[in-house]
Coordinates of C-alpha atoms in Angstrom, one line a residue:
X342 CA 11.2 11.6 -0.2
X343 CA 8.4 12.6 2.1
X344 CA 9.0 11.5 5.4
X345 CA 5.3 10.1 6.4
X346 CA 5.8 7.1 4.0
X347 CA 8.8 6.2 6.2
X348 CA 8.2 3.1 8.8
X349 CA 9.5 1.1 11.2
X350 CA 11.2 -2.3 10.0
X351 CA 13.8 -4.4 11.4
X352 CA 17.3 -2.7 12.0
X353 CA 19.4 -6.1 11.9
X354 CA 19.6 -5.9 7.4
X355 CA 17.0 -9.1 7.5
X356 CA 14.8 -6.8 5.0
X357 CA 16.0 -5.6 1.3
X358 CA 16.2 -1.9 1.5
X359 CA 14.9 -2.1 -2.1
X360 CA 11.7 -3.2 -0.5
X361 CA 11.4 -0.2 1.7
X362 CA 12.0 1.6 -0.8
X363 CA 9.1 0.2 -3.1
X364 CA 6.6 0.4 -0.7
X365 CA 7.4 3.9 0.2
X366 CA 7.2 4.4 -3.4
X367 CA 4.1 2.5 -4.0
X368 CA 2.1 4.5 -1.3
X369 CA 3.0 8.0 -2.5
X370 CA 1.5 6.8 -6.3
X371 CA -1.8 5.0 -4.2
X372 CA -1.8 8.3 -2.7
X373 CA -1.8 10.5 -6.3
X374 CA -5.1 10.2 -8.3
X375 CA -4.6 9.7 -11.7
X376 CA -1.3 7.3 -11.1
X377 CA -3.5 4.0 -12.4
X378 CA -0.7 2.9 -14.3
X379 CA 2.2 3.4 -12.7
X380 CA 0.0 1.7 -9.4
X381 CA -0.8 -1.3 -11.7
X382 CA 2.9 -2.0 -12.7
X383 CA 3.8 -2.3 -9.4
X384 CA 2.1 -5.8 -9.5
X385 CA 3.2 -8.6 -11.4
X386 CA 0.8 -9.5 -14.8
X387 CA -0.7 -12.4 -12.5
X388 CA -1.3 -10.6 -9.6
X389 CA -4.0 -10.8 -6.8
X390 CA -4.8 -7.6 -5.2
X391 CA -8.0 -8.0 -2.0
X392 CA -9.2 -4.9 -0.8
X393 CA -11.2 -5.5 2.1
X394 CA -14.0 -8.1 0.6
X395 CA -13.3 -7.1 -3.2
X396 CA -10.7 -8.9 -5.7
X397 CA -9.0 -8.7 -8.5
X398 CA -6.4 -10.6 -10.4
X399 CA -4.7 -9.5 -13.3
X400 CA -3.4 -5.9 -14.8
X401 CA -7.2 -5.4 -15.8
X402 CA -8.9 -6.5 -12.6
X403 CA -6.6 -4.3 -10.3
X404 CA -7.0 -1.2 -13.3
X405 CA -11.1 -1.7 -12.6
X406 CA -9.8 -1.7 -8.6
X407 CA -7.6 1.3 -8.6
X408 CA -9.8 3.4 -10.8
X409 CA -13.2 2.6 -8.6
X410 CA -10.6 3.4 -5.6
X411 CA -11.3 7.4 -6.3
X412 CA -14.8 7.2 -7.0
X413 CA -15.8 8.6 -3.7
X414 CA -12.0 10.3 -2.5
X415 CA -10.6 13.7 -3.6
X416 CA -7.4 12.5 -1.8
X417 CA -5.9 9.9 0.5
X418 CA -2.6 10.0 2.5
X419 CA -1.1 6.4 3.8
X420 CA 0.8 6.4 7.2
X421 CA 3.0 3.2 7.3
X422 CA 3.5 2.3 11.1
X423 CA 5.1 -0.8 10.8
X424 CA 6.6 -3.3 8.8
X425 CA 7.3 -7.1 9.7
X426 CA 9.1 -9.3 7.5
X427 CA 9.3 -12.8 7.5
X428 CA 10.4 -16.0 5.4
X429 CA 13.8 -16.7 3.7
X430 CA 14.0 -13.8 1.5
X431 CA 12.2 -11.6 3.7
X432 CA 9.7 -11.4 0.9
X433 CA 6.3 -11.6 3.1
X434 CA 5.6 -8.7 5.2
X435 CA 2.3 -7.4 7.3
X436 CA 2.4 -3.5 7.8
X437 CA 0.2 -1.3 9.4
X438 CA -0.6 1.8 9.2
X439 CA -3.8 4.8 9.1
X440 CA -5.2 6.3 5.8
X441 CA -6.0 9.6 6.0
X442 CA -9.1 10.3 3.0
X443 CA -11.0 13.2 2.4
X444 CA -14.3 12.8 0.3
X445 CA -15.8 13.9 -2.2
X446 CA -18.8 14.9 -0.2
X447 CA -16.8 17.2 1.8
X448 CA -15.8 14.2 4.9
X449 CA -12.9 13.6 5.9
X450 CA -11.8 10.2 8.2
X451 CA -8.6 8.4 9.2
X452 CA -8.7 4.9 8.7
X453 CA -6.5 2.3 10.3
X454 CA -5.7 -0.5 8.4
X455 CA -3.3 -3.6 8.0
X456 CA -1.9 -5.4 4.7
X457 CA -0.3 -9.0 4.2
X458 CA 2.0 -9.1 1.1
X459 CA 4.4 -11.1 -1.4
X460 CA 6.7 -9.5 -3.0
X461 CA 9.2 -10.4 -6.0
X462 CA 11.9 -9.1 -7.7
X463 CA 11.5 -9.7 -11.3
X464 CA 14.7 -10.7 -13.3
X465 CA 13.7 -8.6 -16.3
X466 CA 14.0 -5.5 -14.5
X467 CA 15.0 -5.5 -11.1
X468 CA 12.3 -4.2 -9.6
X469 CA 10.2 -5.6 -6.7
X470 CA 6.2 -6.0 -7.2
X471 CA 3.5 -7.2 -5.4
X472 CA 2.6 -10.9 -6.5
X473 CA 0.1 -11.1 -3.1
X474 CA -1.3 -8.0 -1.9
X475 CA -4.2 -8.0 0.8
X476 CA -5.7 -4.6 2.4
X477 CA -7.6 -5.6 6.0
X478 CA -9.5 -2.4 7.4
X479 CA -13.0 -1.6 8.7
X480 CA -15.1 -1.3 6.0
X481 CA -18.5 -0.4 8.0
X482 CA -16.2 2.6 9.4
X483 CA -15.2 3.5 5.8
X484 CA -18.8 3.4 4.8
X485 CA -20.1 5.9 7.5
X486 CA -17.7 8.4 6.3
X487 CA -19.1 8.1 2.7
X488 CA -22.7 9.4 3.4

């Protein structure tokens, strides 16, 4: 697995490996264009997905998301800093981390940026998705690198 999608969590085994795992998984596909739904099965059906002051809920609603995601970006790289678990099951976490993008237009920018999630593991599969997932970053610094 590529090393940059590796981050700092706790060392005492309060945190699911699996979950390490899914997230380092889940930001190489945000990070491949053309991955919209393998990105969108990695929330559950009922899901609710805020990127900076836009919404969605639902398969269909994160599928508009994801897809309107590459509109202006010819590629993106994720850089997870930091992850911090907390409650019973360790199943909310904030992260951080920087977003490397290059445009379209011929820009480029590094973004930093910092997520709040719930994640569960479904009992169908086995597999962890995102029930909550919330994307905090500058958005008036993301828009200056756009024109």
């Amino acid at each position: 697995m590529d090393s940059t999608y590796d981050m700092q969590s706790p060392s005492d085994q309060s945190l699911d490996s699996g979950i390490v795992s899914f997230l380092q998984t889940f930001y190489r596909v945000s990070d491949t264009p053309g991955e919209t739904e393998k990105y969108v099965e990695m929330f559950t059906d009922d899901a609710t997905f805020v990127l900076a002051s836009k919404k969605a809920v639902g398969h269909k609603e994160i599928t508009t998301m994801r897809e309107g995601m590459w509109d202006s970006v010819a590629s993106r790289k994720h850089r997870i800093s930091k992850l911090f678990p907390f409650g019973t099951d360790a199943n909310e976490l904030m992260l951080h981390g920087t977003v490397a993008l290059t445009l379209k237009n011929g820009g480029s920018a590094e973004i930093e940026w910092a997520g709040r999630a719930e994640v569960v593991k479904a009992d169908a599969d086995g597999k962890y998705r995102f029930k909550f997932y919330q994307v905090y970053l500058d958005t008036g610094a993301a828009a200056a690198y756009k024109k």
